[in-house]
């Protein structure tokens, strides 16, 4: 219930539309009840030729006024005027019911879709606010499943079937009131059967909830497999792993199939159980009620209305059973969504954070330690480093030495576990994230581009940049010459991850994006390592243009690309092993000389 109440809090922006929907439901129910009551004069007066009367067994509030109304109806000629009145009345009720039903369904669907929209937006914003360490632990497919699959289930709890069943829940007491007014003893006996009918619903609902939770976990697994295999399809094909991945997917899909079928079996049994119980009640009603009519304790018209009211309760009861199943699915999905929403980012901006001005002085690492988790141990140990403004610093070392981890601390993707990093004397943890990250440009080996136009990819984060500035940035990145011949030039959509472009072209777009941003600090992480010779030359020229007048951190495995650096930092096992210029490091024994000889000596 706590989860559901939390879910209902998202209804607040739509409360007036919800009120209109509920009022429309009430109007519909009143009109439906009155339409059923119209069967009494239709049967007793028009068809049986009797005067309309309220049996002594029928008890309800305002009986005196009802008797006066009955007396006035008896003064109307029975045929054809009474028949015409009843038909006209039913037609008017039908039109008004249609309007009320349309209004309540549209309003509730608007409310339901609005809640899902808001929840999905909230979830997406929250995922973006989480720290990088969360994404290190979670699969992309699992998060996609939360936003798409789980949120769609929530619709069951606030719209869709819930909307229809909410009307049934309003109608149910109305039909029960009609039956109780006509023959309360018989109605109570019949209603005694209903709890027996409803008792399996709760039991089955709990089982469906457990199965649904398992199914949602399997959907997340399937989403992860799909994302991994589709994004890595080249590797799958290169290693002839299609059958292996197919078997893995088939196994997860089979498990999901079995869970979904088991949940469907549990859900499907509710409808026949409800109907069997309802038929038992109706058979009892027909037997007992017919005896009352024969003894003339009840007129035929009242008996017909009584049967109609009790029979009308069958559908609401069945829908309530179905609602419980949908409700359990929605709550299971909501539990998972709120678990994600309750996850707090480990890296936050301090309330008193200051705006960091453009870098003018030093970037200082003071006794910096870093580890991704306690289980994995330290990645960086006692890093002490001073970088002057405008200096080009290369960071080299064997794989796993901590090169990428070191530069990942600069934009505060992670915080040091010990020590601190200062820019112009300001601890990064004391600066606002936008003012810090706004001064950083990052170009990596794995270029991140979006399924959008060339123009929007270059202007990413600078959406208000003039077109002339975008073209200028592209020219400086040696990208304009390949952009212009594209079928729509800068308005060409380049596909997911820029798949329409070559590796070198993608890198030059990323460099153009960094040039347009005009960062004070530039991070180049293996930016040319995966390119052919011609592409590397064009990209390196663009990088040389980008580096002018900036503080640059260059990560490289190929030492030939960092010989021009003002200083080279050699990392080994998370520590700074050596430091100096290319010629200085080659002149003495150490890690750098070993790395150089491994690459350049046969």
GROMACS .gro file of N, CA, C and O in nm, residues 156-234:
model
  316
  156UNK      N    1  -0.131   0.033  -1.565
  156UNK     CA    2  -0.240  -0.051  -1.516
  156UNK      C    3  -0.297   0.002  -1.384
  156UNK      O    4  -0.414  -0.015  -1.355
  157UNK      N    5  -0.213   0.066  -1.305
  157UNK     CA    6  -0.255   0.110  -1.173
  157UNK      C    7  -0.325   0.244  -1.174
  157UNK      O    8  -0.395   0.279  -1.079
  158UNK      N    9  -0.309   0.322  -1.280
  158UNK     CA   10  -0.367   0.456  -1.281
  158UNK      C   11  -0.454   0.484  -1.403
  158UNK      O   12  -0.514   0.590  -1.413
  159UNK      N   13  -0.463   0.391  -1.497
  159UNK     CA   14  -0.543   0.414  -1.617
  159UNK      C   15  -0.577   0.279  -1.677
  159UNK      O   16  -0.566   0.175  -1.613
  160UNK      N   17  -0.620   0.279  -1.804
  160UNK     CA   18  -0.647   0.154  -1.873
  160UNK      C   19  -0.754   0.073  -1.805
  160UNK      O   20  -0.865   0.120  -1.780
  161UNK      N   21  -0.721  -0.051  -1.772
  161UNK     CA   22  -0.817  -0.140  -1.706
  161UNK      C   23  -0.860  -0.083  -1.572
  161UNK      O   24  -0.973  -0.099  -1.529
  162UNK      N   25  -0.768  -0.014  -1.506
  162UNK     CA   26  -0.802   0.046  -1.377
  162UNK      C   27  -0.917   0.147  -1.392
  162UNK      O   28  -1.007   0.155  -1.308
  163UNK      N   29  -0.914   0.225  -1.501
  163UNK     CA   30  -1.018   0.325  -1.524
  163UNK      C   31  -1.155   0.260  -1.537
  163UNK      O   32  -1.253   0.305  -1.480
  164UNK      N   33  -1.160   0.151  -1.615
  164UNK     CA   34  -1.288   0.082  -1.634
  164UNK      C   35  -1.334   0.017  -1.503
  164UNK      O   36  -1.452   0.018  -1.469
  165UNK      N   37  -1.241  -0.040  -1.430
  165UNK     CA   38  -1.278  -0.107  -1.307
  165UNK      C   39  -1.317  -0.008  -1.199
  165UNK      O   40  -1.399  -0.039  -1.112
  166UNK      N   41  -1.262   0.112  -1.204
  166UNK     CA   42  -1.302   0.214  -1.109
  166UNK      C   43  -1.451   0.247  -1.125
  166UNK      O   44  -1.523   0.266  -1.026
  167UNK      N   45  -1.495   0.250  -1.250
  167UNK     CA   46  -1.639   0.271  -1.274
  167UNK      C   47  -1.719   0.154  -1.218
  167UNK      O   48  -1.826   0.173  -1.158
  168UNK      N   49  -1.668   0.033  -1.238
  168UNK     CA   50  -1.737  -0.085  -1.184
  168UNK      C   51  -1.747  -0.077  -1.032
  168UNK      O   52  -1.847  -0.119  -0.973
  169UNK      N   53  -1.642  -0.027  -0.968
  169UNK     CA   54  -1.642  -0.015  -0.822
  169UNK      C   55  -1.747   0.086  -0.774
  169UNK      O   56  -1.799   0.074  -0.664
  170UNK      N   57  -1.774   0.187  -0.857
  170UNK     CA   58  -1.879   0.283  -0.823
  170UNK      C   59  -2.017   0.222  -0.850
  170UNK      O   60  -2.113   0.244  -0.776
  171UNK      N   61  -2.027   0.145  -0.959
  171UNK     CA   62  -2.155   0.084  -0.995
  171UNK      C   63  -2.197  -0.025  -0.898
  171UNK      O   64  -2.316  -0.043  -0.870
  172UNK      N   65  -2.100  -0.099  -0.847
  172UNK     CA   66  -2.130  -0.214  -0.762
  172UNK      C   67  -2.218  -0.178  -0.642
  172UNK      O   68  -2.322  -0.242  -0.620
  173UNK      N   69  -2.184  -0.075  -0.563
  173UNK     CA   70  -2.273  -0.040  -0.451
  173UNK      C   71  -2.409   0.013  -0.498
  173UNK      O   72  -2.509  -0.003  -0.427
  174UNK      N   73  -2.413   0.076  -0.616
  174UNK     CA   74  -2.541   0.125  -0.667
  174UNK      C   75  -2.635   0.009  -0.698
  174UNK      O   76  -2.754   0.011  -0.661
  175UNK      N   77  -2.583  -0.094  -0.766
  175UNK     CA   78  -2.664  -0.212  -0.796
  175UNK      C   79  -2.703  -0.283  -0.667
  175UNK      O   80  -2.817  -0.333  -0.653
  176UNK      N   81  -2.609  -0.289  -0.573
  176UNK     CA   82  -2.639  -0.353  -0.445
  176UNK      C   83  -2.749  -0.278  -0.371
  176UNK      O   84  -2.838  -0.339  -0.310
  177UNK      N   85  -2.748  -0.145  -0.377
  177UNK     CA   86  -2.852  -0.065  -0.311
  177UNK      C   87  -2.990  -0.092  -0.371
  177UNK      O   88  -3.090  -0.104  -0.299
  178UNK      N   89  -2.997  -0.103  -0.504
  178UNK     CA   90  -3.125  -0.134  -0.570
  178UNK      C   91  -3.178  -0.269  -0.522
  178UNK      O   92  -3.296  -0.284  -0.487
  179UNK      N   93  -3.088  -0.368  -0.521
  179UNK     CA   94  -3.130  -0.502  -0.479
  179UNK      C   95  -3.174  -0.503  -0.333
  179UNK      O   96  -3.275  -0.567  -0.296
  180UNK      N   97  -3.102  -0.433  -0.246
  180UNK     CA   98  -3.135  -0.430  -0.104
  180UNK      C   99  -3.269  -0.361  -0.080
  180UNK      O  100  -3.346  -0.401   0.009
  181UNK      N  101  -3.298  -0.257  -0.157
  181UNK     CA  102  -3.426  -0.186  -0.141
  181UNK      C  103  -3.544  -0.274  -0.181
  181UNK      O  104  -3.652  -0.267  -0.121
  182UNK      N  105  -3.526  -0.357  -0.282
  182UNK     CA  106  -3.637  -0.440  -0.332
  182UNK      C  107  -3.660  -0.560  -0.243
  182UNK      O  108  -3.773  -0.590  -0.204
  183UNK      N  109  -3.557  -0.633  -0.207
  183UNK     CA  110  -3.573  -0.753  -0.122
  183UNK      C  111  -3.442  -0.771  -0.045
  183UNK      O  112  -3.350  -0.841  -0.088
  184UNK      N  113  -3.433  -0.707   0.070
  184UNK     CA  114  -3.305  -0.701   0.141
  184UNK      C  115  -3.261  -0.837   0.193
  184UNK      O  116  -3.141  -0.866   0.196
  185UNK      N  117  -3.355  -0.922   0.236
  185UNK     CA  118  -3.315  -1.053   0.286
  185UNK      C  119  -3.250  -1.136   0.177
  185UNK      O  120  -3.143  -1.196   0.195
  186UNK      N  121  -3.316  -1.139   0.062
  186UNK     CA  122  -3.265  -1.216  -0.050
  186UNK      C  123  -3.131  -1.160  -0.098
  186UNK      O  124  -3.038  -1.234  -0.132
  187UNK      N  125  -3.120  -1.027  -0.099
  187UNK     CA  126  -2.996  -0.963  -0.144
  187UNK      C  127  -2.881  -0.996  -0.050
  187UNK      O  128  -2.769  -1.027  -0.094
  188UNK      N  129  -2.907  -0.992   0.080
  188UNK     CA  130  -2.800  -1.022   0.177
  188UNK      C  131  -2.753  -1.167   0.165
  188UNK      O  132  -2.632  -1.196   0.175
  189UNK      N  133  -2.850  -1.258   0.147
  189UNK     CA  134  -2.812  -1.399   0.132
  189UNK      C  135  -2.723  -1.417   0.010
  189UNK      O  136  -2.620  -1.486   0.012
  190UNK      N  137  -2.763  -1.348  -0.100
  190UNK     CA  138  -2.684  -1.360  -0.223
  190UNK      C  139  -2.546  -1.297  -0.205
  190UNK      O  140  -2.445  -1.352  -0.250
  191UNK      N  141  -2.541  -1.183  -0.139
  191UNK     CA  142  -2.413  -1.115  -0.120
  191UNK      C  143  -2.320  -1.191  -0.027
  191UNK      O  144  -2.198  -1.170  -0.027
  192UNK      N  145  -2.377  -1.279   0.052
  192UNK     CA  146  -2.294  -1.361   0.139
  192UNK      C  147  -2.204  -1.453   0.056
  192UNK      O  148  -2.097  -1.493   0.099
  193UNK      N  149  -2.255  -1.484  -0.064
  193UNK     CA  150  -2.177  -1.572  -0.152
  193UNK      C  151  -2.057  -1.497  -0.211
  193UNK      O  152  -1.953  -1.558  -0.240
  194UNK      N  153  -2.068  -1.362  -0.227
  194UNK     CA  154  -1.964  -1.286  -0.294
  194UNK      C  155  -1.827  -1.292  -0.226
  194UNK      O  156  -1.725  -1.305  -0.293
  195UNK      N  157  -1.819  -1.284  -0.092
  195UNK     CA  158  -1.687  -1.298  -0.030
  195UNK      C  159  -1.621  -1.433  -0.061
  195UNK      O  160  -1.498  -1.442  -0.073
  196UNK      N  161  -1.704  -1.536  -0.073
  196UNK     CA  162  -1.649  -1.668  -0.110
  196UNK      C  163  -1.593  -1.662  -0.251
  196UNK      O  164  -1.488  -1.721  -0.281
  197UNK      N  165  -1.665  -1.586  -0.338
  197UNK     CA  166  -1.617  -1.570  -0.475
  197UNK      C  167  -1.486  -1.493  -0.478
  197UNK      O  168  -1.392  -1.525  -0.553
  198UNK      N  169  -1.477  -1.387  -0.396
  198UNK     CA  170  -1.361  -1.298  -0.400
  198UNK      C  171  -1.239  -1.352  -0.326
  198UNK      O  172  -1.128  -1.304  -0.348
  199UNK      N  173  -1.257  -1.450  -0.238
  199UNK     CA  174  -1.145  -1.498  -0.157
  199UNK      C  175  -1.027  -1.550  -0.237
  199UNK      O  176  -0.911  -1.528  -0.199
  200UNK      N  177  -1.050  -1.620  -0.351
  200UNK     CA  178  -0.932  -1.666  -0.428
  200UNK      C  179  -0.856  -1.552  -0.493
  200UNK      O  180  -0.739  -1.568  -0.528
  201UNK      N  181  -0.921  -1.435  -0.511
  201UNK     CA  182  -0.857  -1.326  -0.584
  201UNK      C  183  -0.731  -1.278  -0.513
  201UNK      O  184  -0.627  -1.258  -0.575
  202UNK      N  185  -0.739  -1.259  -0.382
  202UNK     CA  186  -0.622  -1.214  -0.307
  202UNK      C  187  -0.508  -1.314  -0.311
  202UNK      O  188  -0.392  -1.276  -0.327
  203UNK      N  189  -0.543  -1.442  -0.296
  203UNK     CA  190  -0.440  -1.548  -0.298
  203UNK      C  191  -0.370  -1.551  -0.433
  203UNK      O  192  -0.246  -1.551  -0.442
  204UNK      N  193  -0.452  -1.554  -0.539
  204UNK     CA  194  -0.395  -1.559  -0.674
  204UNK      C  195  -0.317  -1.432  -0.704
  204UNK      O  196  -0.210  -1.436  -0.766
  205UNK      N  197  -0.366  -1.317  -0.659
  205UNK     CA  198  -0.299  -1.190  -0.684
  205UNK      C  199  -0.159  -1.186  -0.629
  205UNK      O  200  -0.066  -1.137  -0.693
  206UNK      N  201  -0.141  -1.239  -0.507
  206UNK     CA  202  -0.007  -1.241  -0.447
  206UNK      C  203   0.088  -1.330  -0.526
  206UNK      O  204   0.206  -1.299  -0.544
  207UNK      N  205   0.036  -1.444  -0.574
  207UNK     CA  206   0.120  -1.532  -0.655
  207UNK      C  207   0.157  -1.467  -0.788
  207UNK      O  208   0.270  -1.478  -0.835
  208UNK      N  209   0.059  -1.396  -0.848
  208UNK     CA  210   0.086  -1.327  -0.974
  208UNK      C  211   0.192  -1.219  -0.953
  208UNK      O  212   0.279  -1.199  -1.038
  209UNK      N  213   0.188  -1.152  -0.839
  209UNK     CA  214   0.287  -1.047  -0.812
  209UNK      C  215   0.428  -1.105  -0.807
  209UNK      O  216   0.521  -1.047  -0.864
  210UNK      N  217   0.443  -1.219  -0.741
  210UNK     CA  218   0.576  -1.282  -0.735
  210UNK      C  219   0.623  -1.324  -0.874
  210UNK      O  220   0.740  -1.305  -0.910
  211UNK      N  221   0.531  -1.382  -0.951
  211UNK     CA  222   0.567  -1.425  -1.086
  211UNK      C  223   0.599  -1.305  -1.174
  211UNK      O  224   0.692  -1.311  -1.256
  212UNK      N  225   0.525  -1.197  -1.158
  212UNK     CA  226   0.549  -1.078  -1.239
  212UNK      C  227   0.685  -1.016  -1.208
  212UNK      O  228   0.757  -0.972  -1.298
  213UNK      N  229   0.721  -1.015  -1.080
  213UNK     CA  230   0.853  -0.963  -1.043
  213UNK      C  231   0.963  -1.043  -1.109
  213UNK      O  232   1.060  -0.988  -1.162
  214UNK      N  233   0.946  -1.176  -1.108
  214UNK     CA  234   1.044  -1.263  -1.174
  214UNK      C  235   1.047  -1.235  -1.324
  214UNK      O  236   1.154  -1.229  -1.386
  215UNK      N  237   0.929  -1.216  -1.384
  215UNK     CA  238   0.921  -1.189  -1.527
  215UNK      C  239   0.990  -1.058  -1.562
  215UNK      O  240   1.061  -1.049  -1.663
  216UNK      N  241   0.972  -0.955  -1.480
  216UNK     CA  242   1.034  -0.827  -1.507
  216UNK      C  243   1.186  -0.835  -1.498
  216UNK      O  244   1.258  -0.769  -1.573
  217UNK      N  245   1.235  -0.917  -1.407
  217UNK     CA  246   1.380  -0.939  -1.398
  217UNK      C  247   1.431  -1.006  -1.525
  217UNK      O  248   1.539  -0.972  -1.575
  218UNK      N  249   1.354  -1.101  -1.576
  218UNK     CA  250   1.394  -1.171  -1.698
  218UNK      C  251   1.389  -1.077  -1.819
  218UNK      O  252   1.472  -1.087  -1.910
  219UNK      N  253   1.291  -0.987  -1.821
  219UNK     CA  254   1.285  -0.889  -1.930
  219UNK      C  255   1.409  -0.800  -1.927
  219UNK      O  256   1.467  -0.767  -2.032
  220UNK      N  257   1.454  -0.763  -1.807
  220UNK     CA  258   1.576  -0.684  -1.794
  220UNK      C  259   1.697  -0.762  -1.847
  220UNK      O  260   1.784  -0.707  -1.915
  221UNK      N  261   1.702  -0.892  -1.816
  221UNK     CA  262   1.811  -0.976  -1.866
  221UNK      C  263   1.809  -0.982  -2.019
  221UNK      O  264   1.914  -0.972  -2.084
  222UNK      N  265   1.690  -0.999  -2.075
  222UNK     CA  266   1.677  -1.007  -2.220
  222UNK      C  267   1.716  -0.874  -2.284
  222UNK      O  268   1.784  -0.871  -2.388
  223UNK      N  269   1.675  -0.764  -2.223
  223UNK     CA  270   1.712  -0.632  -2.275
  223UNK      C  271   1.863  -0.614  -2.275
  223UNK      O  272   1.919  -0.558  -2.370
  224UNK      N  273   1.929  -0.661  -2.170
  224UNK     CA  274   2.075  -0.651  -2.163
  224UNK      C  275   2.142  -0.733  -2.272
  224UNK      O  276   2.236  -0.688  -2.337
  225UNK      N  277   2.092  -0.855  -2.293
  225UNK     CA  278   2.149  -0.941  -2.397
  225UNK      C  279   2.130  -0.876  -2.534
  225UNK      O  280   2.223  -0.873  -2.616
  226UNK      N  281   2.010  -0.824  -2.559
  226UNK     CA  282   1.984  -0.758  -2.687
  226UNK      C  283   2.077  -0.640  -2.708
  226UNK      O  284   2.137  -0.624  -2.816
  227UNK      N  285   2.090  -0.557  -2.606
  227UNK     CA  286   2.174  -0.438  -2.619
  227UNK      C  287   2.319  -0.477  -2.645
  227UNK      O  288   2.386  -0.421  -2.732
  228UNK      N  289   2.368  -0.576  -2.570
  228UNK     CA  290   2.509  -0.616  -2.583
  228UNK      C  291   2.536  -0.678  -2.719
  228UNK      O  292   2.637  -0.648  -2.784
  229UNK      N  293   2.448  -0.768  -2.763
  229UNK     CA  294   2.475  -0.839  -2.888
  229UNK      C  295   2.455  -0.750  -3.011
  229UNK      O  296   2.530  -0.760  -3.108
  230UNK      N  297   2.353  -0.662  -3.005
  230UNK     CA  298   2.331  -0.574  -3.120
  230UNK      C  299   2.441  -0.469  -3.130
  230UNK      O  300   2.493  -0.443  -3.239
  231UNK      N  301   2.480  -0.410  -3.016
  231UNK     CA  302   2.587  -0.310  -3.020
  231UNK      C  303   2.722  -0.374  -3.052
  231UNK      O  304   2.810  -0.310  -3.108
  232UNK      N  305   2.738  -0.502  -3.019
  232UNK     CA  306   2.864  -0.571  -3.047
  232UNK      C  307   2.851  -0.677  -3.155
  232UNK      O  308   2.920  -0.778  -3.153
  233UNK      N  309   2.760  -0.655  -3.250
  233UNK     CA  310   2.731  -0.757  -3.352
  233UNK      C  311   2.852  -0.791  -3.436
  233UNK      O  312   2.869  -0.905  -3.480
  234UNK      N  313   2.941  -0.692  -3.459
  234UNK     CA  314   3.061  -0.720  -3.539
  234UNK      C  315   3.150  -0.823  -3.471
  234UNK      O  316   3.204  -0.914  -3.535
   0.00000   0.00000   0.00000
